[in-house]
Coordinates of C-alpha atoms and ligand atoms in Angstrom, one line a residue:
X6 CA -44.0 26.3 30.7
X7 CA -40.2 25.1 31.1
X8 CA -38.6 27.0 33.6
X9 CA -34.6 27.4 33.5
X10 CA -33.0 24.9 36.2
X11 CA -29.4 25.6 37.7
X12 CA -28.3 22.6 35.3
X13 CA -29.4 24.4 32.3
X14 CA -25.9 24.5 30.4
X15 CA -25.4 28.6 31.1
X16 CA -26.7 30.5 28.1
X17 CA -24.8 34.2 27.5
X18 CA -27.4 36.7 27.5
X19 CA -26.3 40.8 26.4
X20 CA -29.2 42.7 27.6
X21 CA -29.1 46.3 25.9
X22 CA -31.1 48.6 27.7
X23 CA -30.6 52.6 28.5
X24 CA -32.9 52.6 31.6
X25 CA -30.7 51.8 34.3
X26 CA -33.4 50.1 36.7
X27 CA -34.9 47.6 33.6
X28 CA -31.0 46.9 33.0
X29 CA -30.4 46.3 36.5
X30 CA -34.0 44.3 37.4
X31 CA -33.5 41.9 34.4
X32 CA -29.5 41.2 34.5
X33 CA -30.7 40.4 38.8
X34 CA -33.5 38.4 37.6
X35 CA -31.2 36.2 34.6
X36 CA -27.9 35.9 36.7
X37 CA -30.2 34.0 39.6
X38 CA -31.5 31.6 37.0
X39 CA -28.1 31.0 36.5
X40 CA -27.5 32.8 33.1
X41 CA -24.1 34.7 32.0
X42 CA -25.3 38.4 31.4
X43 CA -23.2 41.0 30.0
X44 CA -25.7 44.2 29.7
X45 CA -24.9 47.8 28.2
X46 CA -27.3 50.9 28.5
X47 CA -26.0 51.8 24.3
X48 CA -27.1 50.6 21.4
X49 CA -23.6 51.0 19.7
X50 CA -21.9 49.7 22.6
X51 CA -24.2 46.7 22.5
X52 CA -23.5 46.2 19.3
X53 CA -19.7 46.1 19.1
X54 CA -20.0 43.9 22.1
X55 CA -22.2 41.6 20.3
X56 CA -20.2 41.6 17.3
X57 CA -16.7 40.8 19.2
X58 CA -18.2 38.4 21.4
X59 CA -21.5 36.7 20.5
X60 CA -24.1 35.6 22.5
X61 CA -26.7 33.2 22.8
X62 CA -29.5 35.1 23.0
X63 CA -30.1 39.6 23.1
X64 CA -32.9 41.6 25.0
X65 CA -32.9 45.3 23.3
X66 CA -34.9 47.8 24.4
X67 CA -36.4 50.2 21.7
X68 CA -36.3 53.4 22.8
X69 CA -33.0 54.3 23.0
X70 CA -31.1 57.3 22.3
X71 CA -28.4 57.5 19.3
X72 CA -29.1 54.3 17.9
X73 CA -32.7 52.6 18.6
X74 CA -33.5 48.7 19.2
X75 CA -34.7 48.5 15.4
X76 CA -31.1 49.9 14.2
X77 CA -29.2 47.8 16.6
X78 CA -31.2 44.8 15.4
X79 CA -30.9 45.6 11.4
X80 CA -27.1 46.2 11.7
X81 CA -26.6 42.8 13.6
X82 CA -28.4 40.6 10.9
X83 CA -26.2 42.7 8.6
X84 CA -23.5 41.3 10.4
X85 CA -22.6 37.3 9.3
X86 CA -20.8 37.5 12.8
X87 CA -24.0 38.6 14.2
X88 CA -26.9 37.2 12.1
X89 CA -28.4 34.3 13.8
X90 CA -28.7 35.3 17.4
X91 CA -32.1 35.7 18.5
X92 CA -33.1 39.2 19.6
X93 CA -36.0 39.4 21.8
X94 CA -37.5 43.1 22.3
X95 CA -38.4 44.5 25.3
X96 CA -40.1 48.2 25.1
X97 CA -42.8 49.7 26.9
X98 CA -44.5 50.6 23.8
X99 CA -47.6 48.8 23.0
X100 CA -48.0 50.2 19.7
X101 CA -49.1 47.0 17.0
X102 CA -47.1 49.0 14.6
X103 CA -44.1 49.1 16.4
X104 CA -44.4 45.2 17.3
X105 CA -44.5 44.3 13.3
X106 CA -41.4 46.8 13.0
X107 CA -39.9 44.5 15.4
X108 CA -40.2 41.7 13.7
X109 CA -39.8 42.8 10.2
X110 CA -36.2 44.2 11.4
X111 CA -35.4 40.3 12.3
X112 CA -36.6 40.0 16.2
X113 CA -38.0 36.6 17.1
X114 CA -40.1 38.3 19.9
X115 CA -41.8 41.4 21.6
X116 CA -42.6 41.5 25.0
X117 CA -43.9 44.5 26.5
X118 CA -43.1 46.6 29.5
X119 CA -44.3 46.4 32.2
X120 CA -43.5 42.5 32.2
X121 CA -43.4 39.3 34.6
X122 CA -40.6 37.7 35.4
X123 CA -41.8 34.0 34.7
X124 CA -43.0 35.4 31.3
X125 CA -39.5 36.9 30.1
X126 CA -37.7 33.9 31.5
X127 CA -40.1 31.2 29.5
X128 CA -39.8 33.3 26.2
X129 CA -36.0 33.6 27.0
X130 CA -35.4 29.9 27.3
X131 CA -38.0 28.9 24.4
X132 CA -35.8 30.9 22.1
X133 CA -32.9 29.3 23.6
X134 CA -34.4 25.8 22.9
X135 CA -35.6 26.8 19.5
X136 CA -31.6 28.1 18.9
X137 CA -30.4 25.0 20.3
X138 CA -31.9 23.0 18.1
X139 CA -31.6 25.3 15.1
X140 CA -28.0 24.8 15.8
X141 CA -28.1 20.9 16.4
X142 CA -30.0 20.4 12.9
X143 CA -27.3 22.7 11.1
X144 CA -25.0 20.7 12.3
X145 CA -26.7 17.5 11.7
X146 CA -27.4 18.7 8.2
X147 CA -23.6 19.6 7.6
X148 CA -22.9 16.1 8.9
X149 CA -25.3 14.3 6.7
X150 CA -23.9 16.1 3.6
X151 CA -20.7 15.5 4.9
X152 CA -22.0 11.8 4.5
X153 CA -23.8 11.7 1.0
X154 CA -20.4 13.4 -0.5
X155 CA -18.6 10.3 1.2
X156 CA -20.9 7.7 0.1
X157 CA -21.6 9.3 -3.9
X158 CA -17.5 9.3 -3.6
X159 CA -17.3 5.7 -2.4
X160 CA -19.7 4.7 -4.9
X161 CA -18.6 6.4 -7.7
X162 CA -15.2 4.8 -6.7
X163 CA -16.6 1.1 -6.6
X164 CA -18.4 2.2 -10.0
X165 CA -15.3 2.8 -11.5
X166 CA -13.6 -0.1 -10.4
X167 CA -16.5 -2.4 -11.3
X168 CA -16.7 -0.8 -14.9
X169 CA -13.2 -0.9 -15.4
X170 CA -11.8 -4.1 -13.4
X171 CA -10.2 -6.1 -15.9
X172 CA -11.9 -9.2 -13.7
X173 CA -15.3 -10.3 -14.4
X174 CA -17.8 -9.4 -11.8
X175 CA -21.0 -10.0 -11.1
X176 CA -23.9 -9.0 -8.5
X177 CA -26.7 -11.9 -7.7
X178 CA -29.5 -11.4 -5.3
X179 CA -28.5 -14.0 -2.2
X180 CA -32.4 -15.7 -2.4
X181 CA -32.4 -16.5 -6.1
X182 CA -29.1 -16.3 -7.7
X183 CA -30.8 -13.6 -9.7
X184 CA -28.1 -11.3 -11.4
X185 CA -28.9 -7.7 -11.0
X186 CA -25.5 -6.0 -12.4
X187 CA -22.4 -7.5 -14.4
X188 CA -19.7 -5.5 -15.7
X189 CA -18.4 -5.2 -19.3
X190 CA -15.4 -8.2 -18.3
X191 CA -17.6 -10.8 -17.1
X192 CA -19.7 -9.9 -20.4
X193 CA -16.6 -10.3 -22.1
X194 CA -15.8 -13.5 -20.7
X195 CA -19.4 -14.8 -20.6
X196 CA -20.0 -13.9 -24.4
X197 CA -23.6 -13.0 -23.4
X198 CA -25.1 -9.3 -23.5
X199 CA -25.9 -7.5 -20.6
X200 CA -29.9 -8.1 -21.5
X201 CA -29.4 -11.7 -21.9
X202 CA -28.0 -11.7 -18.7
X203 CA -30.0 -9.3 -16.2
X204 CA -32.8 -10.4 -14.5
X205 CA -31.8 -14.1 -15.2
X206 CA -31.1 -17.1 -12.5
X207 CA -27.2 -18.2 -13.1
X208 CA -28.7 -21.9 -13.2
X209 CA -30.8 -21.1 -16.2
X210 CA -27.9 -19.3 -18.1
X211 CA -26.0 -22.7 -17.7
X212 CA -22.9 -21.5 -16.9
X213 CA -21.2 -24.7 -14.8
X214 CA -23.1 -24.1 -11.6
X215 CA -26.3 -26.3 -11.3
X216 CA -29.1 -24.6 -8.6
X217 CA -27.9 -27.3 -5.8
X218 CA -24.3 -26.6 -6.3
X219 CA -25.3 -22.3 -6.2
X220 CA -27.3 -23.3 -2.9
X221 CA -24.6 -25.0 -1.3
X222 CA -22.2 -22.5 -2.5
X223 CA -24.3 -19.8 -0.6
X224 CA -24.6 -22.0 2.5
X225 CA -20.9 -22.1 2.8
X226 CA -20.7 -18.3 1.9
X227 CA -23.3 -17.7 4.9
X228 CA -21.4 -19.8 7.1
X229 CA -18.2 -17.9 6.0
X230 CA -19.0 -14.3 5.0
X231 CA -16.8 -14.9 2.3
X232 CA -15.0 -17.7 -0.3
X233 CA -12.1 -17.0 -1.3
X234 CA -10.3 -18.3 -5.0
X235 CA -12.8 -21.3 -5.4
X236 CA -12.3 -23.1 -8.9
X237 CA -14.3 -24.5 -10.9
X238 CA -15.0 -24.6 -15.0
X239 CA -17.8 -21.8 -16.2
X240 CA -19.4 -22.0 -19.1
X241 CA -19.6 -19.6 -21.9
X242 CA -22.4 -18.7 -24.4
X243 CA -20.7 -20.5 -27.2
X244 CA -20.5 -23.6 -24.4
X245 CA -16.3 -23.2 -24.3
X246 CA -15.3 -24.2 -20.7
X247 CA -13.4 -21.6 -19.0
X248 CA -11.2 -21.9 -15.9
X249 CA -11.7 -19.4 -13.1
X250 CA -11.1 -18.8 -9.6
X251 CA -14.4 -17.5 -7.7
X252 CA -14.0 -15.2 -5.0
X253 CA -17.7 -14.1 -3.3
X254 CA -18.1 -11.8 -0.7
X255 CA -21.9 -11.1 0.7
X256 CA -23.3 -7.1 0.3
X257 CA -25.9 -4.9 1.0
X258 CA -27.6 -3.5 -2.5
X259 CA -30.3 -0.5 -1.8
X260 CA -30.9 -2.8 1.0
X261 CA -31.4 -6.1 -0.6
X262 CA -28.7 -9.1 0.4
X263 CA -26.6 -10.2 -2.6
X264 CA -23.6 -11.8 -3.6
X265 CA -20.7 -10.5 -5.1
X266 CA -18.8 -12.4 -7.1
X267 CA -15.0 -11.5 -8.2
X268 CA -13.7 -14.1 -11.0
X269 CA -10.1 -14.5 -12.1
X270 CA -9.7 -16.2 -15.5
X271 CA -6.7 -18.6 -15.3
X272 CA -7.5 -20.5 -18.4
X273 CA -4.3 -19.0 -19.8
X274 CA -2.5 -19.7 -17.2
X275 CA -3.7 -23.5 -16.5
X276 CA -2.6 -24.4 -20.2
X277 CA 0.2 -23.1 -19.9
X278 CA 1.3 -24.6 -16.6
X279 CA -0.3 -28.0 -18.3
X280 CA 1.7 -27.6 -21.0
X281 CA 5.1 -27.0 -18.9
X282 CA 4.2 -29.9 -17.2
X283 CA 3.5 -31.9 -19.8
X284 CA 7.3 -31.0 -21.6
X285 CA 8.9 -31.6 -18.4
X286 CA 7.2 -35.2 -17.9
X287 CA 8.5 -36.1 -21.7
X288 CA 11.3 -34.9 -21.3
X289 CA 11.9 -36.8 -18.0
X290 CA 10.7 -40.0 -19.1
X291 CA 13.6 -41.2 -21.2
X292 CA 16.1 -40.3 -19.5
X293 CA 14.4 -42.1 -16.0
X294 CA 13.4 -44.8 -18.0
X295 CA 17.3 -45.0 -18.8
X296 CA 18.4 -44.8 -15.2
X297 CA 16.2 -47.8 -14.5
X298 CA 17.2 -49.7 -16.8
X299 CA 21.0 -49.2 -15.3
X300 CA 19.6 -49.4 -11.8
X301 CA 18.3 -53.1 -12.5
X302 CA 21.4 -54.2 -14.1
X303 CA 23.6 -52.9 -11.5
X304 CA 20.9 -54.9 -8.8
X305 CA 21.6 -57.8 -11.0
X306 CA 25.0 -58.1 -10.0
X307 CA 26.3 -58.7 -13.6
X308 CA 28.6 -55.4 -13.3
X309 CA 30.1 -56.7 -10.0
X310 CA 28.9 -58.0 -6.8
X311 CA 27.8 -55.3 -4.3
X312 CA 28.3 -54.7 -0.7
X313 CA 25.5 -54.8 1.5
X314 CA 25.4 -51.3 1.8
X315 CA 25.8 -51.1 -1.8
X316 CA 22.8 -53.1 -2.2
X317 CA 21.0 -50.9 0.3
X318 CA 21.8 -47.5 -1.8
X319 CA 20.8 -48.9 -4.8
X320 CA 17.5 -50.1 -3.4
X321 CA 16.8 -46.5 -2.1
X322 CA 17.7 -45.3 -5.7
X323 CA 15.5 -47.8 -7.5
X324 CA 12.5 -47.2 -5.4
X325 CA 12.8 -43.5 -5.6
X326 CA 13.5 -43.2 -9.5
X327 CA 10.0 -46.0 -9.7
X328 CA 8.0 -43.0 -7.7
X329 CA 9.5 -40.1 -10.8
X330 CA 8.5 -42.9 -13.3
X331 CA 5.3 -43.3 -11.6
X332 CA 4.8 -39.4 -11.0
X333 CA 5.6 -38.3 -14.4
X334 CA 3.4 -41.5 -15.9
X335 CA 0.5 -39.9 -13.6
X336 CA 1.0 -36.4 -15.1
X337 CA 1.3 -37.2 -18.7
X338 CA -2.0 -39.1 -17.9
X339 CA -3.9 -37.1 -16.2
X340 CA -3.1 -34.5 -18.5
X341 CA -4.5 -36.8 -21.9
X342 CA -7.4 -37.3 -20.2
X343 CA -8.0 -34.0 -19.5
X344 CA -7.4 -32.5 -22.9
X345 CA -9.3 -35.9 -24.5
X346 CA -6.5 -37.6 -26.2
X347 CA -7.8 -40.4 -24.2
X348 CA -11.2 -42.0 -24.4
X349 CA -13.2 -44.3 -22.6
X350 CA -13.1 -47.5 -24.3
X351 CA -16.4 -48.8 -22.9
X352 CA -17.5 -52.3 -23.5
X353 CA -19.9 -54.4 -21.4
X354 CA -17.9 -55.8 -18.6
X355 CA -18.7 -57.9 -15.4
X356 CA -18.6 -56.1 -12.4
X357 CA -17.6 -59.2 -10.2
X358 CA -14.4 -59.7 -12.0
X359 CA -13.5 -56.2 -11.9
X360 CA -13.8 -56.6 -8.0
X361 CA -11.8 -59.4 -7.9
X362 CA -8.9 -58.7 -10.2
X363 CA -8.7 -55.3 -8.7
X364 CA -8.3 -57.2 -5.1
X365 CA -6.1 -59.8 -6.4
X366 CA -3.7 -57.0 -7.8
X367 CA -3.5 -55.2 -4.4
X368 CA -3.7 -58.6 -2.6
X369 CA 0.2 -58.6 -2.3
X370 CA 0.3 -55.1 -0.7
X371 CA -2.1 -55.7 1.7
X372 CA -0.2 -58.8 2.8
X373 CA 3.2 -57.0 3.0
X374 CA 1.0 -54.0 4.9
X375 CA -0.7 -56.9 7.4
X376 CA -3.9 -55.5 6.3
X377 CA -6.6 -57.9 5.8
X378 CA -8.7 -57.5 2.4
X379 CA -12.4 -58.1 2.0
X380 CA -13.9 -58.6 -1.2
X381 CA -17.8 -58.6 -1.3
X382 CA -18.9 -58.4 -5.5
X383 CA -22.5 -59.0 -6.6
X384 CA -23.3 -59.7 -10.0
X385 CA -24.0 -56.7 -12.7
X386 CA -23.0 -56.2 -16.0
X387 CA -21.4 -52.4 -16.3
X388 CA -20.8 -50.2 -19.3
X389 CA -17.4 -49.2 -18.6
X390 CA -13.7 -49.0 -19.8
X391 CA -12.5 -52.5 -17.6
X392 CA -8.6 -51.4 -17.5
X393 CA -9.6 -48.0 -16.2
X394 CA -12.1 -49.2 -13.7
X395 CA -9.7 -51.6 -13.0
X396 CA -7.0 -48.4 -12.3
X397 CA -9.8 -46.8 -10.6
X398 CA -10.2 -49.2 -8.0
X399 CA -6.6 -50.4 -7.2
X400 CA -5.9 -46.7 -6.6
X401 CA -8.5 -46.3 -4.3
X402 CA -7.9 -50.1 -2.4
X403 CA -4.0 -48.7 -2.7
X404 CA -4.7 -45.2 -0.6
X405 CA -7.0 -47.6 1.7
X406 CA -3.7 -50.1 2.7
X407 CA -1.6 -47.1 2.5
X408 CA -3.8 -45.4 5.5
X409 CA -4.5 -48.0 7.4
X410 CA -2.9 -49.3 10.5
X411 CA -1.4 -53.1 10.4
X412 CA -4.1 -55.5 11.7
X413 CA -7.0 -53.8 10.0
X414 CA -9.0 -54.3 7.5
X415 CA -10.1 -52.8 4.0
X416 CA -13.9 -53.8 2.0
X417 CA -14.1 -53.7 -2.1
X418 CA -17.7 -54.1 -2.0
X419 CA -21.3 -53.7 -4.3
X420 CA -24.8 -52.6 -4.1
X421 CA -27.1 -51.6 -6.8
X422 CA -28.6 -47.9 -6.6
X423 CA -31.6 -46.8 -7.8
X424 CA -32.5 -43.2 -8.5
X425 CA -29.5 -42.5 -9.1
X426 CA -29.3 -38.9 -10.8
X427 CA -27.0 -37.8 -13.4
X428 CA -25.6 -41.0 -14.5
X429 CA -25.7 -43.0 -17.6
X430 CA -24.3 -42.6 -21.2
X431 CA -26.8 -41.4 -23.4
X432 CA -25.0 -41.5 -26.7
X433 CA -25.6 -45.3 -25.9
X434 CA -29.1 -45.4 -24.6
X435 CA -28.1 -46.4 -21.7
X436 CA -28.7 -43.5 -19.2
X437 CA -32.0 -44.1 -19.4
X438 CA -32.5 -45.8 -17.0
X439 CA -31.5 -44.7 -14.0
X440 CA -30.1 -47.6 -11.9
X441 CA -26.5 -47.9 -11.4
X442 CA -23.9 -49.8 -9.2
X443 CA -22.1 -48.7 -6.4
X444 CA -18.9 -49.9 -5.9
X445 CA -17.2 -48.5 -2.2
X446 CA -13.7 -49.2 -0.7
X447 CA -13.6 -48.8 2.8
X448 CA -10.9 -48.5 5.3
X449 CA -10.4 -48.7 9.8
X450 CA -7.7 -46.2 8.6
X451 CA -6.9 -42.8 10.4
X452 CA -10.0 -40.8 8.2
X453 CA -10.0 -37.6 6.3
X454 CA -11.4 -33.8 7.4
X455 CA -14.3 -32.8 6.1
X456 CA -12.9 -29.8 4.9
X457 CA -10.3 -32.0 2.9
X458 CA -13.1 -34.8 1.5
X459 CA -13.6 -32.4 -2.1
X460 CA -9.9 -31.1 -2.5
X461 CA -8.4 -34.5 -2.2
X462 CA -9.2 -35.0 -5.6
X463 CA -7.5 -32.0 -7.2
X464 CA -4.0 -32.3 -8.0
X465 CA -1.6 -32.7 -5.6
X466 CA -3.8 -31.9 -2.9
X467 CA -3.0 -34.3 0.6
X468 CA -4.3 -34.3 3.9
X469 CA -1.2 -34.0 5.0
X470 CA 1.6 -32.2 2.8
X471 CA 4.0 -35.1 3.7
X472 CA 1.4 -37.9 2.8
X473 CA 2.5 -38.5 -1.0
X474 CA 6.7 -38.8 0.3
X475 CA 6.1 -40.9 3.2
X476 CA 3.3 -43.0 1.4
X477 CA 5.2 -43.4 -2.1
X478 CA 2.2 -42.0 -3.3
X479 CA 1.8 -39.1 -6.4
X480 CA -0.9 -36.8 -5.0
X481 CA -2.2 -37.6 -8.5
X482 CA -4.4 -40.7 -7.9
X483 CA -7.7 -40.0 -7.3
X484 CA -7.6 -36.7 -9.6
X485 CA -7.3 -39.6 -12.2
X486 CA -9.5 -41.5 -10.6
X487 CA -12.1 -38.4 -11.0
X488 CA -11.3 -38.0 -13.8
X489 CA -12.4 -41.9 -15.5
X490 CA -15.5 -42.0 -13.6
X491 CA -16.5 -38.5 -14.8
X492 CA -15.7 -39.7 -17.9
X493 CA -17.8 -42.9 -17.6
X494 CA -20.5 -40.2 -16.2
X495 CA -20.5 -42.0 -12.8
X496 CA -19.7 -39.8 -9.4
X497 CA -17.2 -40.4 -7.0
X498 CA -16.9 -39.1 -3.4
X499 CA -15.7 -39.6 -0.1
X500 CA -16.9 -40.1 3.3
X501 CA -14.5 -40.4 6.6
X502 CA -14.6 -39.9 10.4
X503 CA -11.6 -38.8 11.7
X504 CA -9.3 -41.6 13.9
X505 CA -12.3 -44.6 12.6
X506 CA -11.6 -44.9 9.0
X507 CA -12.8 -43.5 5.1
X508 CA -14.7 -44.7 2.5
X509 CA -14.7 -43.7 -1.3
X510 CA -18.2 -44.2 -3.4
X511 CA -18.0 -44.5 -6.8
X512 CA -21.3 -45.2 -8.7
X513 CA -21.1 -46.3 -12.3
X514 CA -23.9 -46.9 -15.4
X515 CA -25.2 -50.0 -15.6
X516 CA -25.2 -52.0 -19.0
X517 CA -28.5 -52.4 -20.5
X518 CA -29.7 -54.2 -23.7
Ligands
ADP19 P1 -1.4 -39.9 -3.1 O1 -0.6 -40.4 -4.2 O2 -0.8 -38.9 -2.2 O3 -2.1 -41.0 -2.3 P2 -4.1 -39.4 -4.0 O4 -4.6 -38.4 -5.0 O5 -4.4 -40.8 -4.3 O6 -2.6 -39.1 -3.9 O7 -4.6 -39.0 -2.6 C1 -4.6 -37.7 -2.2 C2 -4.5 -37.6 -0.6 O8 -5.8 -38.0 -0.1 C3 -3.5 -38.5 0.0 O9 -2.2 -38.0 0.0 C4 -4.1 -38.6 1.4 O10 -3.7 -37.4 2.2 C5 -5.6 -38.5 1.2 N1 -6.2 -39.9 1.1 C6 -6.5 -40.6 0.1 N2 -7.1 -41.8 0.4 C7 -7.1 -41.8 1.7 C8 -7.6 -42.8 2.7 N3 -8.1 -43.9 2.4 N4 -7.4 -42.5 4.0 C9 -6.9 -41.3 4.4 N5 -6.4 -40.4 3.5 C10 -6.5 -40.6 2.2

């Protein structure tokens, strides 16, 4: 049996009772527990008291003049105001009749006269208890509805916006890579149907992400909570290469952990901005080519000697109109390798005099930069284009001279790789086999951040945003250089610690018989 304590939070009791003594004996007996009583010796009275002011919990006697406990009790669950207190009756009838009237009128309970103390005060503050948490559940109910409206709102909200969302999206478990929803854009975009699609790993569906590069995607993503506009070239169904900026974010799906992934189609928008650049770059090259031409002849001297300062100008002109030349040459190549107006012309070449004329080319710079170059070649035969290898390599060995500190050194050097994946030419037979050569140029210069290692070889992406200016560089070099190894199915990559130096892979297909 619980018995009231002074903390109890004080309940407000109306006892309604026309016997002056049972009115007097409880409201003594409630107040000492600590209770608030109000009591009234009329029904009516107790009512309009109830219904102005209502309390926690009502002891009615029965037998009343006027109005009876059963009235009082039917008019106040009449009353909305009135309807949920509990109503306990008190009556020194013990007629079983009477006690089901007491109920059926809406009373919670019946205790008979003449009654103990300990017994009224344990029924009182069971009904109490059992209000109490009547109350706390409607409340908690209210609040949970409150809380499904919210959530069928937010969802039908993200619904919406997933149905209608002009970009694609789509919804892959974070284990597999499974997709479990797409919406009708990425459809659009990924010409497949939405039963082609569901169910099925994004590495099957070959779409430009292989299950190593979705793995290592999802590390990163874990690492990160989220990636933000990563690009890279999806596949459609009909195998057309579309370019699109990936932004994933990780969520909770009916409790499952998956990965939602937001593209942004810039295909449109890349060809255009390649074909801007491509018309400026033409119609730059003339005119520079123009302005070297009168550059040299003034150097010459054959339009007048120069002053020494004069000299110096010109030289600053000269070298910076040879960077636009160089810049805009870069572009307009980059950009014909890209859209295959230029192809590999592969022929069996030897790989040690690719090593050494790329290190005899670069031999003066490294002189001028007091940086001492290493050449280590071994013999292979390589299936390759030789004047773009040979490109290749002096861009690289020119970023290694360019980032190294006078008194170092830089290695062009070999080895022969085996197991190499991915590699070959197989409209040649040559892939086949899957040994290939690995060429590396390494430097003691001042390194690269990891985070920097992949973007370097986008466009225009630097280390440092000043490095192409102060280095006379193009921020186009090893995008190009990507690009002919890609093209000659080989892989290129970097590897640096920061302050001790870099070193750039590239790994090419061997020539076989
Ligand atoms: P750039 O014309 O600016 O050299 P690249 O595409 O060849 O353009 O190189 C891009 C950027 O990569 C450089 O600006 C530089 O920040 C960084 N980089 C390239 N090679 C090296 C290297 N060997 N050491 C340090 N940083 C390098």
């Amino acid at each position: 049996m619980s018995k009231p304590s002074v903390s109890t939070p004080k309940a407000d009791i109306l006892v309604i009772d026309d016997t002056p003594e049972n009115l007097h004996l409880l409201s003594t007996m409630l107040t000492e527990r600590g209770y608030k009583v109000r009591s009234v010796t009329k029904g009516l009275t107790g009512l309009r008291g109830a219904q102005a002011a209502a309390p926690d919990l009502i002891l009615l006697d029965i037998n009343m003049p006027q109005m009876n406990g059963y009235e009082v009790c039917q008019k106040l669950k009449e009353d909305d105001r009135t309807r949920e207190i509990p109503v306990i009756f008190i009556s020194a009838l013990g007629d079983v009749l009477d006690k089901v009237k007491a109920f059926t009128v809406g009373g919670v309970d019946y205790i008979a006269k003449p009654f103990q103390v300990e017994e009224v005060l344990a029924r009182i503050e069971n009904h109490l208890t059992t209000r109490r948490l009547q109350k706390q559940l409607l409340t908690q109910n209210i609040q949970l509805q409150q809380e499904i409206r919210e959530r069928r709102q937010a969802e039908e909200k993200f619904t919406k916006a997933f149905r209608a969302s002009p970009n694609p999206i789509a919804i892959m478990t974070l284990a597999e890579g499974r997709f479990v929803e797409v919406n009708p854009s990425f459809l659009r975009m990924s010409g497949y149907t939405r039963e082609e699609i569901m169910g099925c790993l994004a590495a099957d569906l070959n779409l430009g992400f292989t299950q190593d590069s979705y793995h290592q995607a999802i590390q990163r993503l874990q690492e990160t909570e989220a990636l933000q506009n990563h690009e890279f070239e999806f596949r459609t169904r009909s195998n057309e290469t579309r370019i699109v900026l990936l932004s994933t974010e990780l969520i909770d799906l009916s409790g499952d952990r998956c990965v939602l992934n937001i593209f942004n189609d810039i295909t449109e928008r890349k060809r255009l901005e390649n074909e801007f650049i491509s018309l400026v770059s033409h119609e730059l090259r003339t005119p520079m080519n123009s302005m070297i031409g009168s550059l040299d002849l003034l150097a010459t001297g054959q339009l007048g000697a120069l002053t020494e300062q004069g000299k110096q100008v010109l030289n600053i002109a000269i070298t910076n109109t040879e960077r636009l030349v160089r810049l805009v040459n870069d572009i307009l190549d980059l950009e014909r390798m890209k859209s295959g107006k230029i192809t590999m012309q592969k022929v069996k070449c030897n790989a040690v005099d690719l090593l050494t004329q790329a290190a005899e080319a670069m031999q003066g710079m490294a002189d001028q930069s007091h940086v001492q170059l290493i050449t280590e070649a071994i013999t292979a035969d390589l299936w390759a284009d030789p004047d773009r290898i040979l490109q290749t390599l002096t861009n690289l060995l020119s970023n290694a001279i360019k980032f190294s500190e006078p008194g170092g050194a830089v290695w062009l050097a070999a080895s022969m790789e085996n197991g190499e994946q991915g590699i070959g030419d197989r409209e040649n037979g040559v892939g086949r086999d899957p040994s290939a050569l690995k060429i590396y140029v390494r430097d003691q210069g001042r390194g690269i951040p990891t985070e920097k290692l992949q973007t370097i070889f986008e466009r225009f992406q630097q280390v440092d945003a000043s490095d192409s200016r102060k280095k006379g560089g193009t921020g186009l070099g090893l995008a190009i250089c990507r690009n002919i190894v890609e093209q000659h199915n080989g892989r290129i990559w970097a590897e640096s610690t920061l302050g001790q130096g870099s070193t750039f892979n590239v790994t090419l297909p061997l020539y076989r018989n």
